[in-house]
PDB file of C-alpha atoms in Angstrom:
ATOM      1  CA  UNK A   1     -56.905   6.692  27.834  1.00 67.00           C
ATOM      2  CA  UNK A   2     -56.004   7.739  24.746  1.00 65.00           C
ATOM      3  CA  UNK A   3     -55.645   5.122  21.787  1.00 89.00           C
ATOM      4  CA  UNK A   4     -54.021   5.667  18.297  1.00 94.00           C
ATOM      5  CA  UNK A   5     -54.001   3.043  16.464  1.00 94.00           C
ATOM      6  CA  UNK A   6     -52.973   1.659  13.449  1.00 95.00           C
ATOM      7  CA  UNK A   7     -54.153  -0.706  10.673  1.00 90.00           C
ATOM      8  CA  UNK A   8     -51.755  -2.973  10.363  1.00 91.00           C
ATOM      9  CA  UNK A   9     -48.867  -4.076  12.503  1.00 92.00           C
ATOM     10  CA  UNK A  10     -47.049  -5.844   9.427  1.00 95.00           C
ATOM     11  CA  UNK A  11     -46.967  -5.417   5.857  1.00 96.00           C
ATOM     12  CA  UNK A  12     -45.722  -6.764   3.049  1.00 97.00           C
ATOM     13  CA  UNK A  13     -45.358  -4.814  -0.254  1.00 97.00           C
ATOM     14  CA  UNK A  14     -43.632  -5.498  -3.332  1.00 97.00           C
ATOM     15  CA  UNK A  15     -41.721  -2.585  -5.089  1.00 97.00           C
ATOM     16  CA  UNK A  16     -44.554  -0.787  -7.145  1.00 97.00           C
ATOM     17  CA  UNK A  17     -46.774  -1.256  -5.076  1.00 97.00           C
ATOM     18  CA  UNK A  18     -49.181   1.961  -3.694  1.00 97.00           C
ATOM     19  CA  UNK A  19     -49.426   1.354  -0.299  1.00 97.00           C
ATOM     20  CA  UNK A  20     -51.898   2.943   2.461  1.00 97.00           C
ATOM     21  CA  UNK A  21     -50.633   3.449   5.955  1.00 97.00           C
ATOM     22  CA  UNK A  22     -54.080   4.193   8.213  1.00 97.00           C
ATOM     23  CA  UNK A  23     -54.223   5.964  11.715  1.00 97.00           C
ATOM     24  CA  UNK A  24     -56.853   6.312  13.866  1.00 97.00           C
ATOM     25  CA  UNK A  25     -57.143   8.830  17.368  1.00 96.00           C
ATOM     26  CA  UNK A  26     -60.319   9.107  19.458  1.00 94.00           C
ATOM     27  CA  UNK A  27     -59.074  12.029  21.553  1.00 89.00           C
ATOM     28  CA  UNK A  28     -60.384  14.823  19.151  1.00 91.00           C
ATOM     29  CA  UNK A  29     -56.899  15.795  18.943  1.00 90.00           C
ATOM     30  CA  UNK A  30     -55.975  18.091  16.370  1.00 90.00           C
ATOM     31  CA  UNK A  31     -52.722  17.168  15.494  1.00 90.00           C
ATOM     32  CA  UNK A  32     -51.056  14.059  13.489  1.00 93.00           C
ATOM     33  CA  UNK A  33     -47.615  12.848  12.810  1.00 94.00           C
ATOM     34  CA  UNK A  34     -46.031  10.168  10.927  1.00 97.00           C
ATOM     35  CA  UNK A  35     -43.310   8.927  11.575  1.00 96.00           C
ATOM     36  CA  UNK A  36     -40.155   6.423   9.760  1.00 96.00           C
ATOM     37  CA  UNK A  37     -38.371   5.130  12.681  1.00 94.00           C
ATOM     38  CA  UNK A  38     -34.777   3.092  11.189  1.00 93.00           C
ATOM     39  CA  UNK A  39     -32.081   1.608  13.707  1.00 88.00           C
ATOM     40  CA  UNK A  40     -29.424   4.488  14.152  1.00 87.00           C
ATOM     41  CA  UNK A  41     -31.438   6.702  12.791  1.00 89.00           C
ATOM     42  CA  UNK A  42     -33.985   7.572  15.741  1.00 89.00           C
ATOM     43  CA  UNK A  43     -37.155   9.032  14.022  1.00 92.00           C
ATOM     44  CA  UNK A  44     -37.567  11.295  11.780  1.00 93.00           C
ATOM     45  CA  UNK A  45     -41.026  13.210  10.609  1.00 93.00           C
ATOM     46  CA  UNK A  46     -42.464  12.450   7.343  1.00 96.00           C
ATOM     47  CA  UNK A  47     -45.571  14.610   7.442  1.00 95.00           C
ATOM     48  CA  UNK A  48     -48.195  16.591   9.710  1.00 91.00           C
ATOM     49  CA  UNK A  49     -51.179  17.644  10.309  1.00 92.00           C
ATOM     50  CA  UNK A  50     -52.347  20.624  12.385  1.00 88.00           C
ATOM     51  CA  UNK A  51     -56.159  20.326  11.280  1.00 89.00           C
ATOM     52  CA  UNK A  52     -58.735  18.523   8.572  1.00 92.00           C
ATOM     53  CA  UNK A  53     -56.836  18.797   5.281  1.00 91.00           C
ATOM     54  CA  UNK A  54     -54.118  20.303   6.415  1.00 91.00           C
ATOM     55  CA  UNK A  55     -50.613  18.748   6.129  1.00 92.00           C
ATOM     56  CA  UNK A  56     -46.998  19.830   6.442  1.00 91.00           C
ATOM     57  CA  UNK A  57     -43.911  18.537   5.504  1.00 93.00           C
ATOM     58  CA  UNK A  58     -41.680  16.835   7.836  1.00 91.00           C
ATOM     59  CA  UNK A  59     -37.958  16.523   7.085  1.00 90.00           C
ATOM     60  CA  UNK A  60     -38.491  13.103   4.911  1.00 95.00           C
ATOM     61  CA  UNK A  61     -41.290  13.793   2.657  1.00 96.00           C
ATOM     62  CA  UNK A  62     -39.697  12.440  -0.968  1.00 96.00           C
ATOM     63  CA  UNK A  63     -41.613   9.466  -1.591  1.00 96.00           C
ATOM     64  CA  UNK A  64     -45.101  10.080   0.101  1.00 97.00           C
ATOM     65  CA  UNK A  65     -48.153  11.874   0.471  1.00 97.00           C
ATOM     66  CA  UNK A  66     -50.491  11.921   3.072  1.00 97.00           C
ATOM     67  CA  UNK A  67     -54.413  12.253   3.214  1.00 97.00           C
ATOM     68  CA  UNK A  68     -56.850  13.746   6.182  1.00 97.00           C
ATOM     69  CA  UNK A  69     -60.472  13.769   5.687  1.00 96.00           C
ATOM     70  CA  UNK A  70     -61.818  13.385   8.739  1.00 96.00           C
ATOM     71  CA  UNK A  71     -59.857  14.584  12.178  1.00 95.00           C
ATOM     72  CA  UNK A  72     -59.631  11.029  13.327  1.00 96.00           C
ATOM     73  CA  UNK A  73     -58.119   9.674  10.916  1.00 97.00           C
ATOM     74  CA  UNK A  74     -54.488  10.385   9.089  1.00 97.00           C
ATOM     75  CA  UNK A  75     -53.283   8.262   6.061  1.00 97.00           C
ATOM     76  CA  UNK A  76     -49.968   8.182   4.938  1.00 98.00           C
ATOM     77  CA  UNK A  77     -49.681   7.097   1.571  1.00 98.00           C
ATOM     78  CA  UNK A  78     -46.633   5.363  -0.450  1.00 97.00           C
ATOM     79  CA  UNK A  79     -47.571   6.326  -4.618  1.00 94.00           C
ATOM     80  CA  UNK A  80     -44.877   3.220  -5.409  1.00 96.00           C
ATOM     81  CA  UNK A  81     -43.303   1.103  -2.727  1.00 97.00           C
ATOM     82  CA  UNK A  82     -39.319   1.138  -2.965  1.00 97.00           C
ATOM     83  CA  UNK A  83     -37.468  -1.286  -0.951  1.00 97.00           C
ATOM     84  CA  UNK A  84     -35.547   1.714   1.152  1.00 96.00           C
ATOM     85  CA  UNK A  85     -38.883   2.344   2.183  1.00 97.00           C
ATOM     86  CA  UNK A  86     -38.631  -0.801   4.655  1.00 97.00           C
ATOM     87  CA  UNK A  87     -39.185   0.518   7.555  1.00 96.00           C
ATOM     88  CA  UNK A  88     -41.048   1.074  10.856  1.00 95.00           C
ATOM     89  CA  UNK A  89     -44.183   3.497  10.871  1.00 97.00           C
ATOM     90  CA  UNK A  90     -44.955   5.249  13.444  1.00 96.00           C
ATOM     91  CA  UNK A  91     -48.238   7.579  13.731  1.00 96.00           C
ATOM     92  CA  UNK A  92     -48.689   9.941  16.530  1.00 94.00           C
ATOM     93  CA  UNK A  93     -51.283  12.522  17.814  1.00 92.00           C
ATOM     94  CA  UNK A  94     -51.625  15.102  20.116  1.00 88.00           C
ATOM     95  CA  UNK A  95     -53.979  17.948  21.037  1.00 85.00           C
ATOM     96  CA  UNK A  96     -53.843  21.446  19.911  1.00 78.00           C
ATOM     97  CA  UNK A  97     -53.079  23.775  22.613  1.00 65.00           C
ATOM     98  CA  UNK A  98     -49.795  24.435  24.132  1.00 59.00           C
ATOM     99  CA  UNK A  99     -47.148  23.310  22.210  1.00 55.00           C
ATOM    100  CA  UNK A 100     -45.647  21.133  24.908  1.00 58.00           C
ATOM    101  CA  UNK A 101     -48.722  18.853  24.743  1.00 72.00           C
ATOM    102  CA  UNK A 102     -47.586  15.372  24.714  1.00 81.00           C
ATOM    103  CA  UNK A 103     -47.537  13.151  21.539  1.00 87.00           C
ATOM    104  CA  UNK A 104     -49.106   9.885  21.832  1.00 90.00           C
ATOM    105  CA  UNK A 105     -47.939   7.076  19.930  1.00 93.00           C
ATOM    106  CA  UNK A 106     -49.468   3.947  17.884  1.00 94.00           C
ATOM    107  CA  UNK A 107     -48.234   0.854  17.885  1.00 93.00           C
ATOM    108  CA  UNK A 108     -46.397   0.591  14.613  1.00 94.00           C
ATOM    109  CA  UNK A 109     -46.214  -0.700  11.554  1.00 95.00           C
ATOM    110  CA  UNK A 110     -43.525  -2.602  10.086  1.00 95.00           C
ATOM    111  CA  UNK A 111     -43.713  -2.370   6.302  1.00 97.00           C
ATOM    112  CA  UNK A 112     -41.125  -4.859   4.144  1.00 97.00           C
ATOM    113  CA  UNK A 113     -40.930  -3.846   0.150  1.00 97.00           C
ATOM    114  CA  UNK A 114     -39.640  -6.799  -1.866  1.00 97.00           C
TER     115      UNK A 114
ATOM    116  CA  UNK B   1     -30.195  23.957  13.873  1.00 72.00           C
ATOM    117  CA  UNK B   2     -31.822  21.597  16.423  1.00 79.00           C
ATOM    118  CA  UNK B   3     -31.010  18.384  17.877  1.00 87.00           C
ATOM    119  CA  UNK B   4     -30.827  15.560  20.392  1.00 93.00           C
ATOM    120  CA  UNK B   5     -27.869  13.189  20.835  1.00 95.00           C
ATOM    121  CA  UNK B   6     -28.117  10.055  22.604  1.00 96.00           C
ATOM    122  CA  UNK B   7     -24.074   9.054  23.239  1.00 96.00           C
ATOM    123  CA  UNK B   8     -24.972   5.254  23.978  1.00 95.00           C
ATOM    124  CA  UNK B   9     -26.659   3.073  21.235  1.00 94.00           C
ATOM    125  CA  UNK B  10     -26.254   0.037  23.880  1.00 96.00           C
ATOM    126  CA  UNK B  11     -26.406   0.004  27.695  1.00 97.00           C
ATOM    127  CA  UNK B  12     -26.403  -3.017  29.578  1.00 97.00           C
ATOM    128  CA  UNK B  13     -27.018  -3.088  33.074  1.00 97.00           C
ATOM    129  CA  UNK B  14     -27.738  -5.959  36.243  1.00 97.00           C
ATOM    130  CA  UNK B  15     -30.913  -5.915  37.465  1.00 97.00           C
ATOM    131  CA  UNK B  16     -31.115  -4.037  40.797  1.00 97.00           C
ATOM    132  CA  UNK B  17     -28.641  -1.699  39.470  1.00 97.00           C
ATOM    133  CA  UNK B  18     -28.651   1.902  39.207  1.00 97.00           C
ATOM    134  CA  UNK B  19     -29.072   3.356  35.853  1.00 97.00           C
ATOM    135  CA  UNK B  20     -28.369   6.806  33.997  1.00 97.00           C
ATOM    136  CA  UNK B  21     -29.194   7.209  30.267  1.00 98.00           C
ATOM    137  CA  UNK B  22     -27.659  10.264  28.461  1.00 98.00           C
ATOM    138  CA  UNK B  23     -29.333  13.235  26.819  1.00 97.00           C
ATOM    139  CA  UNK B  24     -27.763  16.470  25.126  1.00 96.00           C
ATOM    140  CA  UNK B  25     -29.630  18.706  23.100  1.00 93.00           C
ATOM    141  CA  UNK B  26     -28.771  21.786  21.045  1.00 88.00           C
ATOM    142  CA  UNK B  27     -32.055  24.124  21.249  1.00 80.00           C
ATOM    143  CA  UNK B  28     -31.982  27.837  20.876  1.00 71.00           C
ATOM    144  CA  UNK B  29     -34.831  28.770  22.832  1.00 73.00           C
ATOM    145  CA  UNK B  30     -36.012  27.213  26.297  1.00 73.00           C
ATOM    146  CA  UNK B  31     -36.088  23.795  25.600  1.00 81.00           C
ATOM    147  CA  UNK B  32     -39.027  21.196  26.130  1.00 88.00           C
ATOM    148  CA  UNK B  33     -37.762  18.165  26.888  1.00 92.00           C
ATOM    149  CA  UNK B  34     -39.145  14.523  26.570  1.00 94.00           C
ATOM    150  CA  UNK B  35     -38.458  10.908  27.188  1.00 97.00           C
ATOM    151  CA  UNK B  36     -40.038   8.009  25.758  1.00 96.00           C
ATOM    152  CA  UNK B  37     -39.568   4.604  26.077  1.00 97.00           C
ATOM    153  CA  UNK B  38     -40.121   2.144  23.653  1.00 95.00           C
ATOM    154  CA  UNK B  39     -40.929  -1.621  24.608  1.00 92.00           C
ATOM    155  CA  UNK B  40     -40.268  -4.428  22.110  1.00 85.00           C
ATOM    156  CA  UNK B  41     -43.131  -4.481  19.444  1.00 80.00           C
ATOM    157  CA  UNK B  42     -44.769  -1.517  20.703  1.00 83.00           C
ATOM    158  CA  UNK B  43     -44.760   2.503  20.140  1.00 87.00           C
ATOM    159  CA  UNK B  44     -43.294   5.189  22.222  1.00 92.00           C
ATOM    160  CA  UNK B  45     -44.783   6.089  25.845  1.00 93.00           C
ATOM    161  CA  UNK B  46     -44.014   8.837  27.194  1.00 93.00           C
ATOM    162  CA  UNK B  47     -41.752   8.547  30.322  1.00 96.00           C
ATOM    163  CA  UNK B  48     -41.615  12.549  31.631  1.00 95.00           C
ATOM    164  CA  UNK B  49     -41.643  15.958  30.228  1.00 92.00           C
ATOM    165  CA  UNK B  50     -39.764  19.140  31.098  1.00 92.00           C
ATOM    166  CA  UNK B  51     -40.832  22.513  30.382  1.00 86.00           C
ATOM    167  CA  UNK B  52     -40.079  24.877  33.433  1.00 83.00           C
ATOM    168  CA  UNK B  53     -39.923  25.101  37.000  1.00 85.00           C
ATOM    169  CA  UNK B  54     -38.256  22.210  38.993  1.00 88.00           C
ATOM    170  CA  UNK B  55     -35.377  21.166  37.342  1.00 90.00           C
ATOM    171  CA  UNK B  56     -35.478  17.543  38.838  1.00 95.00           C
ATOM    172  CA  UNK B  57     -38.688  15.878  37.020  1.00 95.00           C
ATOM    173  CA  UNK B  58     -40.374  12.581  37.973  1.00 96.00           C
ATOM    174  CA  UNK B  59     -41.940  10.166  35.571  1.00 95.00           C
ATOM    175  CA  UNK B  60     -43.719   7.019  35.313  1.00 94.00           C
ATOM    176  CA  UNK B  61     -42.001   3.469  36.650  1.00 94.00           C
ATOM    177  CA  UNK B  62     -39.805   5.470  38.840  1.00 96.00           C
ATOM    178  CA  UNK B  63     -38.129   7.397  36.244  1.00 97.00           C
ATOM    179  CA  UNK B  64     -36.396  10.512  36.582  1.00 97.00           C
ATOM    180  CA  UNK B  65     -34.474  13.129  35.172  1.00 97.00           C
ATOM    181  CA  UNK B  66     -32.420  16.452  35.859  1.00 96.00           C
ATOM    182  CA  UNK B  67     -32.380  19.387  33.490  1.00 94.00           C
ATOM    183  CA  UNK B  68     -29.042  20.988  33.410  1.00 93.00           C
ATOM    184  CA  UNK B  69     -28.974  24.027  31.372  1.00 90.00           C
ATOM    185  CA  UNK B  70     -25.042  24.649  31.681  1.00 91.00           C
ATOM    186  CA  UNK B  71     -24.561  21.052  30.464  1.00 93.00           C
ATOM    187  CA  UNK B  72     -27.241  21.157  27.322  1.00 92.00           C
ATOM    188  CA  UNK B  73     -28.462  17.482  28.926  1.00 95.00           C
ATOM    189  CA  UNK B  74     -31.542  15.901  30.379  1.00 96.00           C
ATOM    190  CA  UNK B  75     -30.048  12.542  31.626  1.00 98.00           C
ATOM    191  CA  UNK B  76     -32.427  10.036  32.558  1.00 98.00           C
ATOM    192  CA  UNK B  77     -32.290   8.012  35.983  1.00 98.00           C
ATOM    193  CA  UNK B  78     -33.767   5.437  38.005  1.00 97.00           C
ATOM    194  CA  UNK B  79     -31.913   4.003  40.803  1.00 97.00           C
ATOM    195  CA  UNK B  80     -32.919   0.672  40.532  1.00 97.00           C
ATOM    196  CA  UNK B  81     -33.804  -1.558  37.143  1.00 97.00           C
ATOM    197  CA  UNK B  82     -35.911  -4.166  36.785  1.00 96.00           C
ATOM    198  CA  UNK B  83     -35.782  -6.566  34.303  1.00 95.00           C
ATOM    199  CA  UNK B  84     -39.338  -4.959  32.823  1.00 94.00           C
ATOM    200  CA  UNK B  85     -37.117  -2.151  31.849  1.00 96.00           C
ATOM    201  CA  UNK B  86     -35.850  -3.727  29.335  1.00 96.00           C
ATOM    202  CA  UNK B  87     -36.611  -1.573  26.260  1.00 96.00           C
ATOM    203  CA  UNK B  88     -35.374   1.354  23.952  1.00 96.00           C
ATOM    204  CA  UNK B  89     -35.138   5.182  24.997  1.00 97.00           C
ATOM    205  CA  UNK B  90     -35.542   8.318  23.017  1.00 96.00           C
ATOM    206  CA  UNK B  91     -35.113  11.427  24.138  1.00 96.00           C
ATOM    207  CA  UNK B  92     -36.651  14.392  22.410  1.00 93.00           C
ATOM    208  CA  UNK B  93     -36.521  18.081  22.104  1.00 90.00           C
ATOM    209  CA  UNK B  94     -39.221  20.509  20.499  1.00 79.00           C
ATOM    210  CA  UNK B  95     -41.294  21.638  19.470  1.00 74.00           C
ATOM    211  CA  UNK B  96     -39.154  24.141  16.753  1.00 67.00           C
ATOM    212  CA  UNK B  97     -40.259  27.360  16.956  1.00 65.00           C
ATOM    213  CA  UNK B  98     -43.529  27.765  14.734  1.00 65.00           C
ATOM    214  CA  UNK B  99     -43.919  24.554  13.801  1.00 69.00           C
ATOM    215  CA  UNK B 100     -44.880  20.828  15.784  1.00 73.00           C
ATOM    216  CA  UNK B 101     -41.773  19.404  15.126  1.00 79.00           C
ATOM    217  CA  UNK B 102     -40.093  17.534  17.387  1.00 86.00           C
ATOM    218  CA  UNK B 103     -36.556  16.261  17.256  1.00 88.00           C
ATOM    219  CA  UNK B 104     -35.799  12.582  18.724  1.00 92.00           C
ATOM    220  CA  UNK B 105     -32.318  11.534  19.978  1.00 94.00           C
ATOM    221  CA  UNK B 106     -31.061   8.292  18.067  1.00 94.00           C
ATOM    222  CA  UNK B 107     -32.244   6.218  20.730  1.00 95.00           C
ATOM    223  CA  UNK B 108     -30.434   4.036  23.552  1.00 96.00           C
ATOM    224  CA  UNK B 109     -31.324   0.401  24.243  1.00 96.00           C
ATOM    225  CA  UNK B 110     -31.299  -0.977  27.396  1.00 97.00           C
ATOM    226  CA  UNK B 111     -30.629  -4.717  28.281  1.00 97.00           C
ATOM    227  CA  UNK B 112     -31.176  -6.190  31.693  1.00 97.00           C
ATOM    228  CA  UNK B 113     -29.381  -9.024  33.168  1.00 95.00           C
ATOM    229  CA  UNK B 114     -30.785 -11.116  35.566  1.00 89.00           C
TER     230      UNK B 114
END
């Protein structure tokens, strides 16, 4: 089966802060998402990754940066916490190939700036 | 542009009951079509997919759902809920042309009453 996970399930930041948001696949896949997921709101991309150091933006970059060394592993990064960044996290992978390949999701993590 | 709208935030249902979730999408191309489902505390699973062929598309825990192409929906069924089912439902649309981007519906969540 494959298993993304991520570092922490809850967080707690105050504003300020830098903050490191860590995923981890061990399909091989090529591709990784993160994802801000806020009631109402659905999710919404922050950032991709199609390979090793390569990123895109998503629709909601302002705010973050991301970091991919190695292909298991995607960071998202928060320079200075702000509390409208309390949020869900969601990270996602899926393999390169067709681009209806399914993503597969991490658990979450729920980050709350003070 | 692209998206997904999900018309119910809340459904509430008995358990036994027959249930249909809602799904319209605005895509320019042939769509590909997802639903996830998203259990308290957890991150998205993927339910089914659509990408061609059989318009009628079976998914995991006795999910289903019809792609109507004169309607712009992929409505999600099952025909009788169980109290597990109990959880929140995205639908998606995607990848945009080009890119890996998918586009999630706001999400619908689903209480079960005994």
């Amino acid at each position: 089966d494959v298993k993304v996970t991520q570092s922490s399930r809850y967080l707690v930041k105050r504003t300020g802060e830098k903050v490191f948001l860590e995923c981890v696949q061990d399909m091989d896949h090529e591709n990784m998402f993160w994802y801000r997921q806020d009631p109402g709101l659905g999710l919404r991309l922050i950032y991709f990754s199609y390979d090793v150091k390569m990123k895109e933006k998503g629709d909601i970059p302002e705010g973050y940066s991301v970091s991919r060394e190695k292909k298991e592993r995607f960071s998202l990064i928060l320079e200075s916490a702000s509390t409208n960044q309390t949020s869900m996290y969601l990270c996602a992978s899926s393999p390169r190939g067709t681009v209806q390949e399914t993503q597969y999701f991490g658990p979450g993590t729920r980050l709350l700036v003070l | 542009a692209q998206s997904v709208t999900q018309p119910d935030i809340h459904i509430t249902v008995s358990e036994g009951a027959s249930l249909e979730l809602r799904c319209n999408y605005s895509y320019g191309a042939t769509p590909y079509l997802f639903w996830y489902v998203q259990s308290p505390g957890q991150g998205l699973q993927l339910l089914l997919k659509y990408f061609s062929g059989d318009t009628l598309v079976q998914g995991i825990k006795g999910f289903e759902a019809e792609f109507k192409r004169s309607q712009s929906s992929f409505n999600l069924r099952k025909p009788s809920v169980h109290w597990s089912d109990a959880a929140e439902y995205f639908c998606a649309v995607g990848p945009d042309s080009g890119t890996y981007k998918y586009i999630f519906g706001t999400g619908t969540r689903l209480k079960v009453l005994a």
